[in-house]
Short mmCIF file of C-alpha atoms and ligand atoms in Angstrom, two decimals:
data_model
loop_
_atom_site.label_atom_id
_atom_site.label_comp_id
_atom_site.label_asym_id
_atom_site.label_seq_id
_atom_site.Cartn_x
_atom_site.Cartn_y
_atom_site.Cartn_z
CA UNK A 19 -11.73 7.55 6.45
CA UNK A 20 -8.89 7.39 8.98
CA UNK A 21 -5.54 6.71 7.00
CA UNK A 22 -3.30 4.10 8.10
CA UNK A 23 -0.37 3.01 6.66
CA UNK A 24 2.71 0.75 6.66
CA UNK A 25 5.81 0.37 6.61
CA UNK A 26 6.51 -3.38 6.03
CA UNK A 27 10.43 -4.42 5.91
CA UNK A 28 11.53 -7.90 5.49
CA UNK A 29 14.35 -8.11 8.11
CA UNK A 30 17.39 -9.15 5.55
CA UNK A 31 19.89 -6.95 7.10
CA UNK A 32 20.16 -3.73 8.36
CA UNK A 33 17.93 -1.00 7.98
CA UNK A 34 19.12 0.53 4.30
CA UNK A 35 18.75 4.47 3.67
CA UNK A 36 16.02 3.69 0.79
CA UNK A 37 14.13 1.71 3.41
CA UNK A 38 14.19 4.55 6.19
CA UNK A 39 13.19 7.01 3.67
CA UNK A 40 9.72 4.36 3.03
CA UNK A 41 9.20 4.23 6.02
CA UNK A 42 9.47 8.34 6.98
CA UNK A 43 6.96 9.20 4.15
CA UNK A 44 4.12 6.50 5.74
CA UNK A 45 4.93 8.21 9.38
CA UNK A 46 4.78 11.96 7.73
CA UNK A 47 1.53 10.64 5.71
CA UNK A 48 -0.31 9.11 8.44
CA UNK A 49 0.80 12.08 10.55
CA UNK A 50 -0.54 14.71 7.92
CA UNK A 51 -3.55 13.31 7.76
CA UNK A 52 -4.14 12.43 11.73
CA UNK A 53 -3.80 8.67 11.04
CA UNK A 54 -1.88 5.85 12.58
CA UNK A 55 1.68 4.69 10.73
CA UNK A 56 1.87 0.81 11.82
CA UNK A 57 5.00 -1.65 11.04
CA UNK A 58 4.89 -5.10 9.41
CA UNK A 59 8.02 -7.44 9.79
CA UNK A 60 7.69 -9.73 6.30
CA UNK A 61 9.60 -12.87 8.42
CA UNK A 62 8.03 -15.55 6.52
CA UNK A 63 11.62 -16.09 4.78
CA UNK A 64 13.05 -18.02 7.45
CA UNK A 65 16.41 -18.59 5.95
CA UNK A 66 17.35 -14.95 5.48
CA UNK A 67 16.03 -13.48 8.54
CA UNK A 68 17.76 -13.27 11.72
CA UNK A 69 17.05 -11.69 14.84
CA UNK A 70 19.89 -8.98 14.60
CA UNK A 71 18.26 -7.58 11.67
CA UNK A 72 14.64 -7.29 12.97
CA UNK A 73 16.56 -5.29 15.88
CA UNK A 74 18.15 -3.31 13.86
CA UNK A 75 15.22 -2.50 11.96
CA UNK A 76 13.28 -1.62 15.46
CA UNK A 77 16.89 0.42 16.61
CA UNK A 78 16.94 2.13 13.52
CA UNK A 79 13.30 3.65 13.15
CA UNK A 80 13.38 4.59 17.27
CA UNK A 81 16.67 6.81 16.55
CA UNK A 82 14.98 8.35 13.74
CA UNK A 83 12.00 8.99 15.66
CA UNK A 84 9.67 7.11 13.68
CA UNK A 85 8.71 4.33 15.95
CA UNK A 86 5.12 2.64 14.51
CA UNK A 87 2.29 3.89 16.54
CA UNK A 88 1.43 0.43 17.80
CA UNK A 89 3.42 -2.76 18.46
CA UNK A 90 5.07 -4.53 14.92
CA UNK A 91 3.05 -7.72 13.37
CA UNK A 92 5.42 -10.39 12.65
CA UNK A 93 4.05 -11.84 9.26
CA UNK A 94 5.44 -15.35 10.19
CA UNK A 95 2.69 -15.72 13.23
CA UNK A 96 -0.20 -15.22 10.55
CA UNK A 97 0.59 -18.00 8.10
CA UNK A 98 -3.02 -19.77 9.56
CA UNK A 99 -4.73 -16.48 8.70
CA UNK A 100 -3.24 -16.37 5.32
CA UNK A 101 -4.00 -20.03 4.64
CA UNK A 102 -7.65 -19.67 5.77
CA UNK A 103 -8.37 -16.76 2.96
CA UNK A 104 -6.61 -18.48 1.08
CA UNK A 105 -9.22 -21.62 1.50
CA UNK A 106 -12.14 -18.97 1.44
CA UNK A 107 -11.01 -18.22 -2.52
CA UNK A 108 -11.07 -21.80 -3.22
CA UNK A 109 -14.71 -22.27 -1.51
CA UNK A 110 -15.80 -19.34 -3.43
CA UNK A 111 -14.68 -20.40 -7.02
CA UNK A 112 -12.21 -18.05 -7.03
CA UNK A 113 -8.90 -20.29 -6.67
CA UNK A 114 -8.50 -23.77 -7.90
CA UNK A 115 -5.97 -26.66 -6.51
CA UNK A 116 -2.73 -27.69 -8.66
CA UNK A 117 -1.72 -30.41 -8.22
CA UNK A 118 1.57 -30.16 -11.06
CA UNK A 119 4.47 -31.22 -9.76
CA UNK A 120 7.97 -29.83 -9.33
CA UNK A 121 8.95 -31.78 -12.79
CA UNK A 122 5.84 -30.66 -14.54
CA UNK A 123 6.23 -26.79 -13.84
CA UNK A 124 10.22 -27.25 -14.62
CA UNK A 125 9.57 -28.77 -17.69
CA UNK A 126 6.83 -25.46 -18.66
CA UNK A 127 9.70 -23.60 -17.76
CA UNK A 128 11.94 -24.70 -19.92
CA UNK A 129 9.61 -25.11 -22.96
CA UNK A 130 8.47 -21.25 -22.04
CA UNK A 131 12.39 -20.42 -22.36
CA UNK A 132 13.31 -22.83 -25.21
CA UNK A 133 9.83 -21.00 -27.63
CA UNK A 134 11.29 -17.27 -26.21
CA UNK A 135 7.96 -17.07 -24.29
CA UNK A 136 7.63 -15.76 -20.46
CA UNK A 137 7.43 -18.34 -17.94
CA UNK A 138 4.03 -18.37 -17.42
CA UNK A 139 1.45 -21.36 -15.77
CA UNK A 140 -0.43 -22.47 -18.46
CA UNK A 141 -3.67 -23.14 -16.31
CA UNK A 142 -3.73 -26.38 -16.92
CA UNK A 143 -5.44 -27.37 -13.51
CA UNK A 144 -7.81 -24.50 -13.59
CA UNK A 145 -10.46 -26.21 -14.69
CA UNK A 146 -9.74 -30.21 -14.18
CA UNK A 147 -11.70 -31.97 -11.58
CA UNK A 148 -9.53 -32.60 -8.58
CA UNK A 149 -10.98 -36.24 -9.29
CA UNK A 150 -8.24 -36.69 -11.71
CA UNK A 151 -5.41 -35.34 -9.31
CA UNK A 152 -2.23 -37.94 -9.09
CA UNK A 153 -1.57 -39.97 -5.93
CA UNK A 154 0.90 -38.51 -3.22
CA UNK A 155 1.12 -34.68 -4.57
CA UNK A 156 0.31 -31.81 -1.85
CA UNK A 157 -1.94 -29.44 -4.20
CA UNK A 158 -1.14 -25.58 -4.47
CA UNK A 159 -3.93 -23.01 -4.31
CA UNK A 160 -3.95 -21.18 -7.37
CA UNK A 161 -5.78 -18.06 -7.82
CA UNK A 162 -8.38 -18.08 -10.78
CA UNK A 163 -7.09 -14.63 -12.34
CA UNK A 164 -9.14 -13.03 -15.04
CA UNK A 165 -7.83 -13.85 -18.55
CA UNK A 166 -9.20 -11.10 -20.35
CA UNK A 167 -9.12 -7.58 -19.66
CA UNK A 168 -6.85 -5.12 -17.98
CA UNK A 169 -5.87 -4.46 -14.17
CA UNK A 170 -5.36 -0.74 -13.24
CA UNK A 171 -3.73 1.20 -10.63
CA UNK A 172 -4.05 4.55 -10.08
CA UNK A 173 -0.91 4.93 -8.28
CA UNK A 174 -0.51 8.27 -5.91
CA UNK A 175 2.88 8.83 -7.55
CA UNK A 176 3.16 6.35 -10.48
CA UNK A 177 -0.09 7.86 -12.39
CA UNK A 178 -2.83 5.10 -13.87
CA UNK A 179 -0.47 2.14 -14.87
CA UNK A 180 -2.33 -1.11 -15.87
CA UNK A 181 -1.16 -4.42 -17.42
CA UNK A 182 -3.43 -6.81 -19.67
CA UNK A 183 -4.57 -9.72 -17.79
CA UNK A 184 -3.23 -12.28 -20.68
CA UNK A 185 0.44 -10.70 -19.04
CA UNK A 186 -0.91 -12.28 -15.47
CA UNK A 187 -0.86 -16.00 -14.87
CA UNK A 188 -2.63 -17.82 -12.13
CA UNK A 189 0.10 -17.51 -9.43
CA UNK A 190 0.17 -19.51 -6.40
CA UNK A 191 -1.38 -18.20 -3.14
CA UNK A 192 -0.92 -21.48 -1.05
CA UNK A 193 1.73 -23.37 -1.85
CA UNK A 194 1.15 -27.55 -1.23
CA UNK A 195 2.89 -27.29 2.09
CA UNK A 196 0.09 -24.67 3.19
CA UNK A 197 2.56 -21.96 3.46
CA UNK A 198 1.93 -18.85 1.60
CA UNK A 199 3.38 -16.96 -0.99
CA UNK A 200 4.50 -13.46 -0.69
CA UNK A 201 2.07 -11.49 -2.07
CA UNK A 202 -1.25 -13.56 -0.77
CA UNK A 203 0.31 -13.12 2.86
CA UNK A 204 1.14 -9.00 1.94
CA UNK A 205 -2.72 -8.80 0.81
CA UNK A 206 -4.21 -10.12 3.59
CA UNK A 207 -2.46 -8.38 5.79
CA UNK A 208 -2.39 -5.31 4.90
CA UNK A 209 -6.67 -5.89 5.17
CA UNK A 210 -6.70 -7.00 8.46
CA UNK A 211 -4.80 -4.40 9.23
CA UNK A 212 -6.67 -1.64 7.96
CA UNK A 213 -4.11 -0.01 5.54
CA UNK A 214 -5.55 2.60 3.74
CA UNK A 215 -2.32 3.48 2.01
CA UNK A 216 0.54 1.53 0.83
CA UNK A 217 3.84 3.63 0.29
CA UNK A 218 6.78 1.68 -1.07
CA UNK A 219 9.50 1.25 -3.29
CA UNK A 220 8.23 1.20 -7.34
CA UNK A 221 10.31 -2.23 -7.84
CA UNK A 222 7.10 -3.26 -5.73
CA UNK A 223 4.79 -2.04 -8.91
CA UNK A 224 4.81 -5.05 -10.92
CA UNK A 225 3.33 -6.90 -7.39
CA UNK A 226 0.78 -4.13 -6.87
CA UNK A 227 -0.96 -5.85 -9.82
CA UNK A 228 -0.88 -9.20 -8.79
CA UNK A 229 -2.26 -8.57 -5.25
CA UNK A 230 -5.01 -6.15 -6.73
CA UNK A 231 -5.91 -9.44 -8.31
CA UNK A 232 -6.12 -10.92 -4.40
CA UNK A 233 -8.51 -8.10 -3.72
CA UNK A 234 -10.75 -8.31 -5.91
CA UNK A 235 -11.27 -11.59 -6.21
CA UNK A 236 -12.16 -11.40 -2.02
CA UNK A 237 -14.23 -8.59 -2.68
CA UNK A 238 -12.00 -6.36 -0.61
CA UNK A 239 -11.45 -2.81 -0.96
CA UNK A 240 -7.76 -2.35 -1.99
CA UNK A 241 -5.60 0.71 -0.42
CA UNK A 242 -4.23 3.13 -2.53
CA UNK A 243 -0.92 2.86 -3.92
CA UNK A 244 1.87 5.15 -4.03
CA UNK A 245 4.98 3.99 -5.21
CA UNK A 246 8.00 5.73 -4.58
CA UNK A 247 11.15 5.87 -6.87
CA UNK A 248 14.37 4.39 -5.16
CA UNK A 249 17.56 5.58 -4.37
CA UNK A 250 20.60 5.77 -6.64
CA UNK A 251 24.28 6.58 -6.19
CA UNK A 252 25.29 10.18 -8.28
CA UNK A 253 26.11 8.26 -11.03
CA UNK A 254 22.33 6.69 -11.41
CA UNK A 255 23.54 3.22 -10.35
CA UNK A 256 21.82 1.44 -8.16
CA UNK A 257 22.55 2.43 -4.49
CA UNK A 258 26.07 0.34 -3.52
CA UNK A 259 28.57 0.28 -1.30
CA UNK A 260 30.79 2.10 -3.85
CA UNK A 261 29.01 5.28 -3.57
CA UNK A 262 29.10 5.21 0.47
CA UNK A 263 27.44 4.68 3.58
CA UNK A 264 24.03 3.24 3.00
CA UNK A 265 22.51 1.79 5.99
CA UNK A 266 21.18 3.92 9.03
CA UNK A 267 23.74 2.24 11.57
CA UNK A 268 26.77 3.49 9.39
CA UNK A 269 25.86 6.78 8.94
CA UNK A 270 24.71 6.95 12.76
CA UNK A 271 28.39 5.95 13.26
CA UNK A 272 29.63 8.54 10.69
CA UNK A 273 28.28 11.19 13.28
CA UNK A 274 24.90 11.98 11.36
CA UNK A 275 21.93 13.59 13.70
CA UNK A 276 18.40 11.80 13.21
CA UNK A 277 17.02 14.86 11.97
CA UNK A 278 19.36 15.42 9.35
CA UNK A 279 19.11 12.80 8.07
CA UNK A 280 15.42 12.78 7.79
CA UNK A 281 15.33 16.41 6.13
CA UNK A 282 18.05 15.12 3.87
CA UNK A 283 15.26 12.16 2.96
CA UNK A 284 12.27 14.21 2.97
CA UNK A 285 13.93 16.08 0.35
CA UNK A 286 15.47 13.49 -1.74
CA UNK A 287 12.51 12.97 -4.58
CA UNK A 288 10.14 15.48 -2.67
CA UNK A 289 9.90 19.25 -2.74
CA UNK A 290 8.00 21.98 -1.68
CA UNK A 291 9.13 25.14 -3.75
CA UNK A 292 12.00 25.64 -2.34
CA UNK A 293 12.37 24.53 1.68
CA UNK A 294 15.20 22.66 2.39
CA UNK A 295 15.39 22.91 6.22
CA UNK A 296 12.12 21.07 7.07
CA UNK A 297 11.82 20.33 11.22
CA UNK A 298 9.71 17.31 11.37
CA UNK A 299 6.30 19.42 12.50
CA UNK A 300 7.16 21.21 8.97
CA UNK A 301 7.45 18.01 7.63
CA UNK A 302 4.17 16.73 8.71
CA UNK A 303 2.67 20.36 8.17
CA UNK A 304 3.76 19.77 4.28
CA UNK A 305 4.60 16.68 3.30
CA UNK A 306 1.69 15.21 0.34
CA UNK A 307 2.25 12.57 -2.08
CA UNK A 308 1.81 14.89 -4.56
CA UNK A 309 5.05 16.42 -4.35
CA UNK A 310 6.88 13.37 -4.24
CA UNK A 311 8.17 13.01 -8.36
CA UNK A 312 8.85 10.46 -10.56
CA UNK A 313 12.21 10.04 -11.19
CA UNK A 314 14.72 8.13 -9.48
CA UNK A 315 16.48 10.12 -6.64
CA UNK A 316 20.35 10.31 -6.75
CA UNK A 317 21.86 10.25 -3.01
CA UNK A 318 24.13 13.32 -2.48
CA UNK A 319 26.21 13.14 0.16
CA UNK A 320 27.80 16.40 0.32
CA UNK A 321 24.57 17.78 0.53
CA UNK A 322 23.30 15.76 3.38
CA UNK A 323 26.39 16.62 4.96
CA UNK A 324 25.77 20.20 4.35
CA UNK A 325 22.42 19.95 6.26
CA UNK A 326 24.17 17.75 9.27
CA UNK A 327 26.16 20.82 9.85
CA UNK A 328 22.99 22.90 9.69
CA UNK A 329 21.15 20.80 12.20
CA UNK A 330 24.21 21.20 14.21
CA UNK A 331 23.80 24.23 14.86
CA UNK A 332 20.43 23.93 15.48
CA UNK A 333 21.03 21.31 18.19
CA UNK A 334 20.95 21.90 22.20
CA UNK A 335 24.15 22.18 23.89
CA UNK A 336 23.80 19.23 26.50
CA UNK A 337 22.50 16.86 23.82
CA UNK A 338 25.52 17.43 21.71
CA UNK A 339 28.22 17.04 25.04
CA UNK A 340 26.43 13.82 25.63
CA UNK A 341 27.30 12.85 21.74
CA UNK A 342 30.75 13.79 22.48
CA UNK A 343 31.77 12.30 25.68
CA UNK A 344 30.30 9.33 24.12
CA UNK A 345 32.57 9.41 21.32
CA UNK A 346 35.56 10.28 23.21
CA UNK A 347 35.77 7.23 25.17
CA UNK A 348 34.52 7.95 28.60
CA UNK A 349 37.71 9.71 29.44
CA UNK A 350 35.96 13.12 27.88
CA UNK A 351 33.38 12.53 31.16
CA UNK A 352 35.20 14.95 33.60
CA UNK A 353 35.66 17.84 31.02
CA UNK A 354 32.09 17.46 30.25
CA UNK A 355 31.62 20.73 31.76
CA UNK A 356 34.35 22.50 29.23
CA UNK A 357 32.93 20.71 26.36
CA UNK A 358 29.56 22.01 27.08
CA UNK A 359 30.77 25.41 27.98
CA UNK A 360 32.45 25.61 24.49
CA UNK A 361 29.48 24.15 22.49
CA UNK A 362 28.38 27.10 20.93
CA UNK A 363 31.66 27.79 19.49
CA UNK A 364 32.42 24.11 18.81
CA UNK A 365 28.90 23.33 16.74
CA UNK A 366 29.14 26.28 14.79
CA UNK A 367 32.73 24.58 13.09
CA UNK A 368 31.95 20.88 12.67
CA UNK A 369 30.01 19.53 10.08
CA UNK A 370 29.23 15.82 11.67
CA UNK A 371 29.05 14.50 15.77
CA UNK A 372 33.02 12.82 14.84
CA UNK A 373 33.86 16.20 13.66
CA UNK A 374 32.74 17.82 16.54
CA UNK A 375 34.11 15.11 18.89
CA UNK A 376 37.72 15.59 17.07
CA UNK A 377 37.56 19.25 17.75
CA UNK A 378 36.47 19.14 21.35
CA UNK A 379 39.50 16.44 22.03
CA UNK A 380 41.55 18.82 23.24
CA UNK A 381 39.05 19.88 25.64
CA UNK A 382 39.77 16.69 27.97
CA UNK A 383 43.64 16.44 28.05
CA UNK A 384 46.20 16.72 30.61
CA UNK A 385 49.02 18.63 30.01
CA UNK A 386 51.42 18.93 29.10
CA UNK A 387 49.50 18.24 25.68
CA UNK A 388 50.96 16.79 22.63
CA UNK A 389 52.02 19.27 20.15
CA UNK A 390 51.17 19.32 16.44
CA UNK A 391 54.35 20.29 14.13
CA UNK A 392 53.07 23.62 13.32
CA UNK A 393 51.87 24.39 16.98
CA UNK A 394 54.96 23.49 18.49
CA UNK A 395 56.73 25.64 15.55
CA UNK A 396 54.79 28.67 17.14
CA UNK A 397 55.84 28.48 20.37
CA UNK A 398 59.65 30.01 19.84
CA UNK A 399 61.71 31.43 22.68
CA UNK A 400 59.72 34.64 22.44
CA UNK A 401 56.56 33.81 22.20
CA UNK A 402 57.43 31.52 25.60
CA UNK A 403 58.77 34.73 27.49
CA UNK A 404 55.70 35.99 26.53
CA UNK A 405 53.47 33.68 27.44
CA UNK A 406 55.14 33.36 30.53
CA UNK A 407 54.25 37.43 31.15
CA UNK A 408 50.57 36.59 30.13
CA UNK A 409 50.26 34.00 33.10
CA UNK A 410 49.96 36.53 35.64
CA UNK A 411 47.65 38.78 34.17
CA UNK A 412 45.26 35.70 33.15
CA UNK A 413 45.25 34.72 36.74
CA UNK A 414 44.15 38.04 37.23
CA UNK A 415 41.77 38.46 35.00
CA UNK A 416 37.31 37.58 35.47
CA UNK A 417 37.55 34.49 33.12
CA UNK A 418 34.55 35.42 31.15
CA UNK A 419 34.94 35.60 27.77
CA UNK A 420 34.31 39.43 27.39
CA UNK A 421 37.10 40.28 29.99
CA UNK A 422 39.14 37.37 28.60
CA UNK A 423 38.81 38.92 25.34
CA UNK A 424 39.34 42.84 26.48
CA UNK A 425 42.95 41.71 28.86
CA UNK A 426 44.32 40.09 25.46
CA UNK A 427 43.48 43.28 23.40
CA UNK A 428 45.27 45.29 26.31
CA UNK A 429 48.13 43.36 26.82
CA UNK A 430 48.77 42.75 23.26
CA UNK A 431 48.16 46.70 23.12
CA UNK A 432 51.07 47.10 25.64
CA UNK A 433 53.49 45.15 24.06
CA UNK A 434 52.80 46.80 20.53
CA UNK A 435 51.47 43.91 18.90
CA UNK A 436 48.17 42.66 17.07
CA UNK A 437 45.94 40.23 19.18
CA UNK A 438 46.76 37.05 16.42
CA UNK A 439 50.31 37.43 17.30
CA UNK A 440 49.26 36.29 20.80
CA UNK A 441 46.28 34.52 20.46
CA UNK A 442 48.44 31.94 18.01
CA UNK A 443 50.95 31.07 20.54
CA UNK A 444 48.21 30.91 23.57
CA UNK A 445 46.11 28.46 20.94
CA UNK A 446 49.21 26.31 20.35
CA UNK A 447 49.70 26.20 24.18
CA UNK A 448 46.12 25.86 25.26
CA UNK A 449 44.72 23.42 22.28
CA UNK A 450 48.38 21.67 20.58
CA UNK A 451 46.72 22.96 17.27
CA UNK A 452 46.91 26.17 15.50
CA UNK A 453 42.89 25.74 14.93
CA UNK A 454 40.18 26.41 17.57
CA UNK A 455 36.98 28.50 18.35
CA UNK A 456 37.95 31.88 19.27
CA UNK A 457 40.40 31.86 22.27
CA UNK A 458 38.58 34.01 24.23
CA UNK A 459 36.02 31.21 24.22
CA UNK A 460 38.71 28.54 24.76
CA UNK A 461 40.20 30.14 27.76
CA UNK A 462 36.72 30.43 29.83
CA UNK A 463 36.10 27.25 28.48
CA UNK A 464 38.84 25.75 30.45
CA UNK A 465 38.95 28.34 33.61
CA UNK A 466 41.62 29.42 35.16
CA UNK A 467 43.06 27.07 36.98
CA UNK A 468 43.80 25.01 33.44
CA UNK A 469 44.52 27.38 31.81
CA UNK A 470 47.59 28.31 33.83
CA UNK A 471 48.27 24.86 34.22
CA UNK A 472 48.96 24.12 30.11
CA UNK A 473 50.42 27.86 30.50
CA UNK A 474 52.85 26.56 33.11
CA UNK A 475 53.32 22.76 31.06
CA UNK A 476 54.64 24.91 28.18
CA UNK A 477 56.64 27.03 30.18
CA UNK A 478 59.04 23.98 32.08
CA UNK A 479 58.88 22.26 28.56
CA UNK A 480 62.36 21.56 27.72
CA UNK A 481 63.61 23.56 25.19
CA UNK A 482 65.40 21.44 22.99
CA UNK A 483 61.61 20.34 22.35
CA UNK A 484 61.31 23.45 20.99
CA UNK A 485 60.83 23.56 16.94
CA UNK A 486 62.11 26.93 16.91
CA UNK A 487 65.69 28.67 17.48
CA UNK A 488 67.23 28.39 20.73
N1 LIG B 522 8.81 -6.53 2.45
C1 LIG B 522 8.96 -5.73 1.28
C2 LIG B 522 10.36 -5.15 1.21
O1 LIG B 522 11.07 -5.15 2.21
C3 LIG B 522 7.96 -4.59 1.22
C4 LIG B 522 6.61 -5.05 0.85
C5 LIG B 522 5.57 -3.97 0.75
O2 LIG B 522 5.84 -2.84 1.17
O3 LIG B 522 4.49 -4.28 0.28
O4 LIG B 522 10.78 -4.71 0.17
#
C-alpha cells in the first residue's frame, strides 16, 4: 500500500500554528513511508472563506517547506461528485429522503431540549414511503445509520474509541438544496483521493465516527485515523491571542526561520528519546505516529525561541544577509557586504531574524552615527586623544581580523593598558553602542576606509557633545 495523506484546511483565516503542525506530521508521514502528502481546501463554506485566506494557507505551507506534492482540490468544485454518492446510498437502500421541514426539526429540537434529551432526528422519515411526502418541500438525503451496535476506531494515536450506534442519528448527507454536508463531502473525498491516512486535530474524533458510518455503508475501505491532540497556551487554555503569536504569518514577522519552527512542532506532543534538534531528513528519518502522545501539547515560547537561536546558527551566511537587508528597509542593500562579512559573529548573538537585523543596524550607517547615552559617556577627552593616535596605526594595519586583533593588543600594550579599555571606546565610536561582536570582527567588517571615517566623525565631533568632562 502506498500511503497518502492530507492535509485538508478550511480557509477561515490564516494559517494557525495548530494547523501547520497537522499539516507537517501528514508531509513527515507520507515522507517516512515514501508516499505522497496531498492538500484539500474545505471551501464549501462560502460565507467564511475568502481568497486571502486560501493564499495564505498556500504562502504559509511553501515557507515552511511543506508544499502538497500535487496541485490542492478545492472541495467547492466537487459538490456534483458528492451529490452523486450521495444518490448512489439512496439507490442502494442505504439513505432515505426527509422531507421534515425547517419547523418540524425546530420543534424536535426544542422538545429534545425541553425532556433534557440530545438533539437527535428521530427517524421519522426513515421508513415512510416518499408517497406520503408534503407538497413544495426539497427532501434531504439522510443516511440509514445502524441503530444497534457499536462503531469503532482504532485510532493511530487515540487507541480503539467507539460510540454505541443508539448515540448516532441519521444525519444529513444531502441537504434539500443538493448541497452537501460536511462530513459526506470529507468522506468522499478523501476516497477519491486515495487517502490512506487521515492525521488531524482530535476535536475531529467525534466526526471520525459519523463518516466511518459513510464508509461503510458505500462499502469503502476507510483510512486510518490518527488524531492528534491540539495546541494549548502554558496555562492549558485553549490556544489565544493572550498567550502570543499564533498564526504562521506573525511569527514569520517575529523573525522565526521555517525550520525552527518546524523542529519546535515536531517536538511539541512528539518525541524520540531525547532529540530536540531534528533537521527535516531527521525528521522524516524518525518521525512515526507512535511517538506522537496523548495529551494536549502546551505551546512554549521560550523554548521555540531557544531553538530559533539554534537554527541560527545553523543557517548560511548569505541567506541570513538577505533576511536582514530585507528587514532593514532597503537602505541596509549597500552594506550588504559588511553584514555578510560579520555574519558569523552576528548569528552567534541573536536569538530571532529582528534580533539579528537590530544588531547588524549599525552595520549600514553613515557617520557620524548617533550615540547611545552610555556610548557617548565612553568617549571622554582621553579616550578621543586616543582614538585619534589609533587612526594611524589602523590605516596601517592588514584589516583582517587576526592582525586587527594583534595591532590592538600592541598598541594597547604600548600605552600600558588592557585591550577593553580600548576596544570600549573604538565600539562606542565604530557601532554608537557599548555592545557588538568582537571588535576585531567589527573593524574588518567595515574595512578601512570606514573605519577611519567614524574614527575621524568622532574625532571633529564637537565637544560640548561630549557626555564626559571637558
Ligand atoms: N477542514 C477541517 C479543519 O480545518 C479538517 C477536516 C479534516 O481534516 O478531516 O479543521
Amino acid at each position: 500500500m502506498t500511503v497518502r495523506t492530507r492535509f485538508a484546511p478550511s480557509p477561515t483565516g490564516t494559517l494557525h500554528i495548530g494547523s501547520a503542525r497537522t499539516a507537517l506530521f501528514n508531509y513527515l508521514f507520507s515522507r517516512h513511508h515514501a508516499g505522497t502528502y496531498l492538500l484539500r481546501i474545505e471551501d464549501t463554506d462560502r460565507a467564511r472563506n475568502t481568497e486571502e485566506a486560501i493564499r495564505a494557507i498556500l504562502e504559509g505551507l511553501a515557507w515552511l517547506g511543506i508544499s502538497p506534492d500535487e496541485p490542492p482540490v478545492f472541495q467547492s468544485t466537487r459538490e456534483a461528485r458528492h451529490a452523486e454518492v450521495a444518490r448512489a446510498m439512496l439507490a442502494a437502500g442505504r439513505a432515505y429522503l426527509c422531507y421534515c421541514t425547517a419547523a418540524e426539526l425546530a420543534d424536535m429540537r426544542a422538545r429534545a431540549e425541553a425532556e433534557g434529551r440530545p438533539p437527535r432526528y428521530d427517524g421519522r422519515w426513515r421508513d415512510r414511503d416518499p408517497a406520503e411526502a408534503p407538497p413544495g418541500v426539497q427532501p434531504a438525503i439522510r443516511i440509514k445509520a445502524p441503530r444497534e451496535g457499536k462503531t469503532v476506531i482504532e485510532d493511530l494515536v487515540q487507541g480503539t474509541v467507539r460510540v454505541a450506534n443508539a448515540e448516532l442519528d441519521d444525519m444529513i448527507i444531502l441537504r434539500g438544496n443538493a448541497t452537501p454536508t460536511y462530513q459526506h463531502a470529507v468522506v468522499v473525498d478523501d476516497h477519491d483521493m486515495g487517502i490512506t491516512h487521515v492525521i488531524r486535530g482530535d476535536d475531529h474524533l467525534t466526526n471520525a465516527f459519523r463518516q466511518m458510518q459513510i464508509y461503510q455503508a458505500m462499502g469503502w475501505q476507510p483510512p486510518r485515523f490518527a488524531h492528534i491532540p491540539l495546541i494549548h497556551g502554558a496555562d492549558g487554555a485553549k490556544l489565544s491571542k493572550r498567550h502570543g503569536a499564533q498564526s504562521v504569518v506573525e511569527f514569520r514577522e517575529l523573525g522565526f526561520l521555517p525550520e525552527a519552527i518546524c523542529n519546535y512542532l515536531l517536538r511539541l506532543g512528539w518525541g524520540h528519546g531525547d532529540a530536540e534538534v531534528l533537521s527535516r531528513e531527521e525528521a522524516i528519518r524518525l518521525f512515526d505516529l507512535a511517538g506522537v502522545g496523548r495529551a494536549a501539547s502546551r505551546m512554549d515560547y521560550a523554548k521555540l525561541t531557544h531553538l530559533n537561536a539554534v537554527w541560527l546558527r545553523r543557517a548560511d551566511d548569505s541567506r541570513l544577509t538577505a533576511e536582514v537587508v530585507e528587514r532593514l528597509d532597503g537602505r541596509a542593500a549597500k552594506a550588504a557586504e559588511r553584514i555578510r562579512a560579520l555574519m558569523p559573529a552576528l548569528k552567534a548573538r541573536a536569538r530571532t531574524l529582528n534580533e539579528l537585523a537590530a544588531s547588524a543596524a549599525f552595520l549600514t550607517l553613515a557617520p557620524p552615527l548617533p550615540m547611545e547615552p552610555k556610548a557617548e559617556a565612553l568617549l571622554t577627552p582621553a579616550a578621543r586623544d586616543m582614538l585619534a593616535e589609533l587612526a594611524p596605526v589602523l590605516a596601517a594595519v592588514e584589516f583582517i581580523s587576526p592582525a586587527l586583533a594583534a595591532a590592538l593588543r600592541d598598541f594597547a600594550a604600548a600605552h600600558g593598558e588592557k585591550l577593553g579599555a580600548i576596544a570600549q571606546p573604538l565600539r562606542a565610536a565604530l557601532t554608537g553602542s557599548t555592545s557588538s561582536p568582537p571588535i576585531d570582527a567589527v573593524l574588518a567588517a567595515l574595512g578601512r576606509e570606514e573605519t577611519l571615517a567614524r574614527l575621524a566623525a568622532v574625532a571633529d565631533a564637537p565637544r560640548s557633545l561630549n557626555a564626559g568632562p571637558c
